[in-house]
Amino acid sequence: MCDTLVALSNSTKNGAVIFGKNSDREKDEPHVVIRVKGEKHEKGKRVKCTYIEIPQANETYDCILFKPSCIWGAEMGVNEYGVVIGNEAVFTKENQGKESLLGMDILRLALERSKTAIEALKNIVCFIKNYGQGGKCGYKKDLRYHNSYIIADFKSAYKIETADRLWAIKKIEDFDSISNSLSITDDYDMLSSDLGDTFEYKNIIGREKYNFKDKHENKIIARIAKGDLRRNITYSFLNQKKGKITVEDFKNILRHHEGEGSIFNGSMKNICMHQKSIVSSETTGSMIVELINGEINIWATGSSLPCLSTYKPLWFVESDSFFYEKDLDRAVDYWKKQRERIKEVEIGKIDKAEFIKNRDDLERRLVQISKEAKTDDEKIEIMKFAWS
């Protein structure tokens, strides 16, 4: 279970586009931060995704991906052009297809091939049309689902929600959030039935509409997943802060626990989710992206439980702090090391209050020196300090 949210420049304090996402997966599944450099490819080359191969693009772009270690694709990420995408599992009445592209594969492919949010939207639509969605998405559990996405760039944001090969698109005007339930009702701009030979985003008006959520959502599973409830929490938070939203606000909401004692109960109402009791998910990684004045500022935990983790800065610079796909084992080891330290806090081996105080002090320092960084060399040194 996950939560994704975005605030456009008209809703933030400094005029940035701010995007955030928690990735909620199985507790012991490593969630790694991987950089995939841009590359030009030979004609006829194919790319192996999680289950299937598809034709490779002539050129792919530099991406920073946040992904389950066992999956080719990613839960969230950003590319060198400032296109940022997060996906959510949604549970629909439509049958699960055979092994094809996972929603996470589609996300990565769109990031690798898109210079704008609209281009990413077009790519997602084309992948769904041509290949569909299907296959086991879980780590140990045989979890299968369809997907919804928020896609943003420096100027705009969109959400697309799917039920197998069916989809609905809505342009985001101020801010929005999604969770593990469909959120588009009859307020969509465009449907899969509007697709011609090629994709062109358009807001089609003056027609009879139906309720996409009511028609396609599996209401029993959606109710168990508590997606509507968590989306209401994140959406209400953004609405209350509209016009004043900051990166710090995004950190706060991604660390949010709903109700006293919910950390220990593992409530599905939590945005920062802890795997306890019957809850089968835990926040294994968290990411925030700030797009402002041509700059891409990334804050990521690289570890579980944002309430006990530090948001550390990343930029598109040539730094040894990055893990690449060839470094997957090292990336997994990094995540596991962070998880073990968090476990020591959870079981009381490390004093929690002191740990959080030290974490907050470090985070404030990282924010300050990141604001002061002017050159790539300065950013490289900050990343080395933060991620060591």
XYZ file of C-alpha atoms in Angstrom:
388
model
C 0.000 0.000 0.000
C 1.319 3.459 -0.864
C 0.504 7.158 -1.018
C 1.492 9.716 -3.662
C 0.893 13.467 -3.629
C 1.793 16.557 -5.629
C 1.442 20.320 -5.207
C 1.831 22.617 -8.202
C 3.550 26.000 -8.130
C 0.324 27.889 -7.377
C -0.067 25.904 -4.145
C 3.460 26.018 -2.726
C 5.161 28.706 -0.675
C 8.171 29.155 -2.983
C 6.496 28.477 -6.336
C 8.029 25.020 -6.737
C 6.305 21.874 -7.905
C 6.637 19.423 -5.006
C 6.052 15.694 -5.396
C 6.171 13.026 -2.684
C 5.603 9.318 -2.304
C 5.903 6.543 0.257
C 6.491 3.041 -1.063
C 4.702 0.500 1.134
C 5.770 -3.075 0.476
C 6.543 -6.232 2.461
C 8.585 -5.458 5.570
C 11.744 -7.357 4.638
C 11.821 -6.379 0.953
C 14.809 -4.132 0.159
C 13.854 -0.833 -1.463
C 16.872 0.475 -3.332
C 17.875 3.806 -4.856
C 19.385 3.187 -8.294
C 20.694 5.596 -10.913
C 20.305 4.575 -14.559
C 22.347 6.763 -16.891
C 21.005 7.958 -20.231
C 22.099 6.016 -23.271
C 21.692 5.775 -27.045
C 20.730 2.317 -28.281
C 21.286 0.366 -31.458
C 18.327 -0.111 -33.763
C 16.496 -3.366 -33.074
C 17.688 -3.676 -29.482
C 15.219 -5.021 -26.929
C 14.920 -4.364 -23.209
C 14.106 -7.079 -20.650
C 11.571 -5.840 -18.118
C 10.446 -7.908 -15.119
C 8.659 -10.561 -17.194
C 8.738 -9.657 -20.879
C 10.987 -8.026 -23.459
C 9.888 -5.063 -25.550
C 11.663 -2.988 -28.220
C 14.147 -0.523 -26.758
C 13.899 3.189 -27.541
C 16.544 4.870 -29.672
C 17.527 6.900 -26.613
C 16.831 6.644 -22.890
C 17.311 9.388 -20.308
C 19.181 9.652 -17.022
C 16.933 8.516 -14.151
C 17.073 8.118 -10.391
C 14.781 5.232 -9.478
C 13.339 4.086 -6.159
C 12.469 0.440 -6.560
C 11.929 -2.979 -5.015
C 15.186 -4.881 -5.461
C 13.498 -7.859 -7.139
C 11.614 -5.804 -9.759
C 13.053 -4.302 -12.957
C 10.731 -1.320 -12.746
C 10.275 1.248 -9.993
C 7.653 2.537 -7.575
C 8.754 6.119 -8.103
C 11.484 8.149 -9.700
C 12.594 11.260 -11.534
C 14.583 11.842 -14.705
C 17.084 14.446 -15.861
C 14.301 16.573 -17.407
C 12.347 16.820 -14.161
C 9.658 14.311 -15.084
C 8.618 12.594 -11.859
C 6.188 9.689 -11.492
C 4.738 7.634 -8.639
C 2.402 4.665 -8.934
C -0.220 3.085 -6.700
C -1.724 -0.381 -6.609
C -5.456 -0.250 -7.322
C -7.850 -3.183 -7.123
C -10.457 -3.455 -9.853
C -13.202 -5.750 -11.115
C -11.260 -6.441 -14.303
C -9.361 -9.729 -14.495
C -5.616 -9.827 -13.998
C -3.826 -10.511 -17.260
C -1.006 -12.916 -17.989
C 2.583 -11.918 -17.250
C 3.308 -8.757 -19.213
C 4.372 -5.319 -17.998
C 4.043 -4.501 -14.330
C 2.849 -1.032 -13.436
C 6.329 -0.455 -12.031
C 7.880 -1.436 -15.373
C 5.601 1.043 -17.126
C 6.704 3.769 -14.716
C 10.392 3.163 -15.402
C 9.895 2.940 -19.154
C 7.991 6.241 -19.122
C 10.737 7.975 -17.141
C 13.446 6.644 -19.428
C 11.642 7.858 -22.568
C 9.919 11.142 -21.644
C 10.993 14.794 -21.551
C 7.642 16.128 -20.287
C 4.692 14.958 -18.203
C 2.503 14.855 -21.317
C 5.031 12.672 -23.110
C 5.132 10.343 -20.090
C 1.333 10.190 -20.122
C 1.427 9.282 -23.806
C 4.000 6.565 -23.171
C 2.014 5.058 -20.299
C -1.121 4.941 -22.461
C 0.790 3.275 -25.298
C 2.379 0.652 -23.036
C -1.004 -0.239 -21.541
C -2.612 -0.441 -24.985
C 0.156 -2.523 -26.545
C 1.128 -4.830 -23.673
C -1.408 -4.577 -20.868
C -0.593 -5.113 -17.204
C 0.058 -8.446 -15.537
C 2.239 -10.546 -13.282
C 3.135 -11.045 -9.647
C 4.016 -7.696 -8.073
C 4.834 -8.848 -4.545
C 8.105 -9.938 -2.969
C 6.999 -13.171 -1.300
C 3.258 -12.685 -1.608
C 1.443 -13.361 -4.878
C 0.052 -9.841 -5.061
C -1.400 -8.699 -8.395
C -3.043 -5.387 -9.187
C -3.659 -2.628 -11.692
C -2.178 0.830 -11.285
C -2.773 4.529 -10.927
C -0.118 7.203 -11.441
C 0.626 10.830 -10.754
C 2.965 12.347 -13.341
C 4.491 15.807 -12.964
C 7.084 18.112 -14.474
C 8.110 21.728 -13.903
C 4.835 23.066 -15.304
C 2.036 20.535 -14.945
C 0.740 17.328 -13.397
C -1.721 14.604 -14.389
C -3.161 11.477 -12.901
C -4.097 8.381 -14.836
C -5.986 5.506 -13.253
C -6.312 2.109 -14.876
C -8.429 -1.024 -14.827
C -6.554 -3.521 -17.000
C -6.385 -1.784 -20.426
C -9.053 0.779 -19.520
C -8.005 4.146 -18.137
C -9.157 7.624 -17.168
C -7.031 10.788 -17.139
C -7.493 13.986 -15.162
C -5.275 17.066 -15.273
C -4.280 18.317 -11.816
C -4.897 22.029 -11.339
C -3.558 22.854 -7.846
C -2.694 19.728 -5.869
C -3.835 16.138 -5.597
C -3.074 12.788 -4.030
C -3.762 9.144 -4.760
C -3.703 5.980 -2.700
C -4.795 2.361 -3.070
C -8.226 3.117 -4.473
C -9.539 4.736 -7.605
C -10.135 8.467 -7.155
C -11.407 9.527 -10.593
C -15.206 9.429 -10.676
C -17.039 11.324 -13.445
C -14.551 14.216 -13.343
C -12.144 12.766 -15.908
C -10.892 14.683 -18.922
C -10.343 11.697 -21.169
C -11.035 7.944 -21.317
C -9.360 5.017 -23.041
C -12.348 4.913 -25.402
C -11.298 8.368 -26.654
C -7.959 7.063 -27.896
C -7.411 7.283 -31.633
C -4.502 5.934 -33.623
C -2.172 8.213 -31.654
C -2.472 9.738 -28.191
C -3.203 13.421 -27.765
C -4.314 14.723 -24.383
C -7.594 16.630 -24.550
C -10.380 17.509 -22.158
C -13.466 16.179 -23.891
C -16.579 18.044 -22.785
C -20.278 17.962 -23.570
C -20.874 14.216 -23.316
C -22.700 11.928 -20.940
C -20.310 10.679 -18.286
C -20.162 7.624 -16.081
C -18.435 7.081 -12.736
C -15.064 5.407 -13.425
C -14.488 4.530 -9.766
C -17.939 3.026 -9.196
C -17.873 1.014 -12.399
C -14.403 -0.509 -12.090
C -13.285 -0.608 -8.450
C -13.322 -3.827 -6.413
C -14.962 -2.230 -3.415
C -14.255 -5.040 -0.944
C -10.483 -5.017 -1.442
C -10.409 -1.224 -1.723
C -12.173 -0.980 1.635
C -9.632 -3.320 3.252
C -6.745 -1.344 1.718
C -8.107 1.893 3.267
C -7.109 3.838 0.159
C -10.025 6.274 0.330
C -9.283 7.054 3.963
C -5.570 7.668 3.432
C -6.212 9.740 0.323
C -8.598 11.888 2.348
C -5.826 12.438 4.927
C -3.230 13.550 2.364
C -5.687 15.566 0.264
C -7.067 17.390 3.316
C -3.533 18.173 4.481
C -2.650 19.732 1.119
C -5.930 21.638 1.024
C -5.325 23.140 4.477
C -1.815 24.228 3.468
C -2.662 25.419 -0.057
C -0.535 28.396 -1.056
C 1.952 27.733 1.753
C 3.043 24.144 1.075
C 6.738 23.369 1.593
C 9.073 20.389 1.364
C 8.968 20.242 5.174
C 5.186 19.843 4.968
C 5.671 16.898 2.626
C 8.067 15.300 5.112
C 5.480 15.730 7.853
C 2.642 14.130 5.930
C 4.814 11.241 4.716
C 5.741 10.603 8.379
C 2.122 10.826 9.535
C 0.511 8.266 11.848
C -3.243 8.477 12.194
C -4.255 8.221 15.822
C -2.485 7.497 19.081
C -0.906 4.060 19.243
C -1.332 3.418 15.531
C 2.419 2.954 15.069
C 2.336 -0.111 17.266
C -0.990 -1.363 15.945
C 0.207 -1.138 12.358
C -2.886 0.735 11.269
C -3.715 0.817 7.558
C -4.723 4.422 8.221
C -1.066 5.434 8.568
C 0.723 7.277 5.774
C 3.999 6.075 7.328
C 2.979 2.434 7.563
C 4.372 -0.076 10.052
C 3.876 -3.797 9.508
C 2.152 -4.985 12.657
C -0.762 -7.259 13.435
C -2.684 -8.164 10.264
C -1.173 -5.304 8.269
C 0.952 -6.751 5.478
C 2.725 -3.600 4.312
C 5.435 -1.299 5.620
C 6.883 1.913 4.240
C 10.184 0.664 2.824
C 11.250 3.908 1.143
C 10.207 7.542 0.778
C 10.978 10.234 -1.798
C 10.297 13.952 -2.230
C 11.169 15.921 -5.376
C 11.211 19.718 -5.565
C 11.207 21.226 -9.069
C 12.093 24.917 -9.017
C 13.804 27.337 -11.410
C 15.157 24.493 -13.524
C 16.636 22.742 -10.479
C 15.760 19.170 -9.480
C 16.154 18.770 -5.717
C 15.548 15.269 -4.398
C 15.105 14.189 -0.784
C 15.020 10.465 -0.051
C 15.312 8.170 2.942
C 16.949 5.170 1.265
C 15.479 3.240 4.184
C 12.261 2.129 5.848
C 9.908 4.136 8.032
C 10.325 7.859 7.295
C 9.267 8.584 10.886
C 12.614 7.062 11.937
C 14.669 7.901 8.836
C 16.532 10.936 7.537
C 15.585 12.626 4.271
C 18.910 12.988 2.477
C 19.613 15.111 -0.632
C 20.302 13.849 -4.143
C 21.022 15.727 -7.355
C 21.859 14.769 -10.937
C 25.614 15.140 -10.439
C 28.509 12.753 -11.054
C 28.812 11.285 -7.576
C 30.187 8.037 -6.165
C 27.278 8.102 -3.714
C 24.969 6.613 -6.351
C 24.350 2.911 -6.785
C 23.922 1.681 -10.359
C 22.259 -1.529 -11.523
C 25.606 -3.320 -11.455
C 25.804 -2.326 -7.766
C 22.453 -3.886 -6.818
C 23.945 -6.102 -4.095
C 25.630 -3.079 -2.503
C 22.392 -1.099 -2.714
C 20.539 -3.934 -0.967
C 23.212 -4.106 1.741
C 22.875 -0.342 2.315
C 19.109 -0.658 2.769
C 19.450 -3.648 5.109
C 21.995 -1.811 7.253
C 19.592 1.134 7.638
C 16.741 -1.262 8.443
C 18.755 -2.949 11.199
C 19.466 0.381 12.845
C 15.783 1.309 12.713
C 14.954 -2.062 14.273
C 17.269 -1.216 17.183
C 15.177 1.903 17.776
C 11.919 -0.048 17.488
C 12.937 -2.624 20.103
C 14.393 -0.028 22.474
C 18.057 -0.876 22.052
C 18.565 2.748 20.963
C 16.682 5.488 22.816
C 13.970 6.656 20.441
C 13.651 10.245 21.696
C 17.388 10.842 21.472
C 17.552 9.139 18.076
C 14.815 11.374 16.641
C 16.398 14.507 18.132
C 19.732 13.656 16.492
C 17.927 12.821 13.244
C 16.115 16.160 13.251
C 19.356 18.033 13.944
C 21.063 16.254 11.045
C 18.149 16.889 8.721
C 18.115 20.607 9.523
C 21.835 20.749 8.822
C 21.396 18.953 5.502
C 18.639 21.373 4.493
C 20.793 24.373 5.332
C 23.966 23.254 3.546
C 21.909 22.102 0.556
C 20.397 25.581 0.231
C 23.894 27.047 0.267
C 25.322 24.633 -2.326
C 26.048 26.423 -5.609
C 28.332 24.072 -7.529
C 28.239 20.411 -8.484
C 31.352 19.813 -6.394
C 29.594 21.185 -3.316
C 26.557 18.991 -3.985
C 28.796 15.937 -4.420
C 30.407 16.565 -1.031
C 27.011 16.995 0.644
C 25.760 13.731 -0.860
C 28.904 11.917 0.282
C 28.362 13.214 3.823
C 24.634 12.423 3.861
C 24.730 8.950 2.305
C 27.908 7.569 3.891
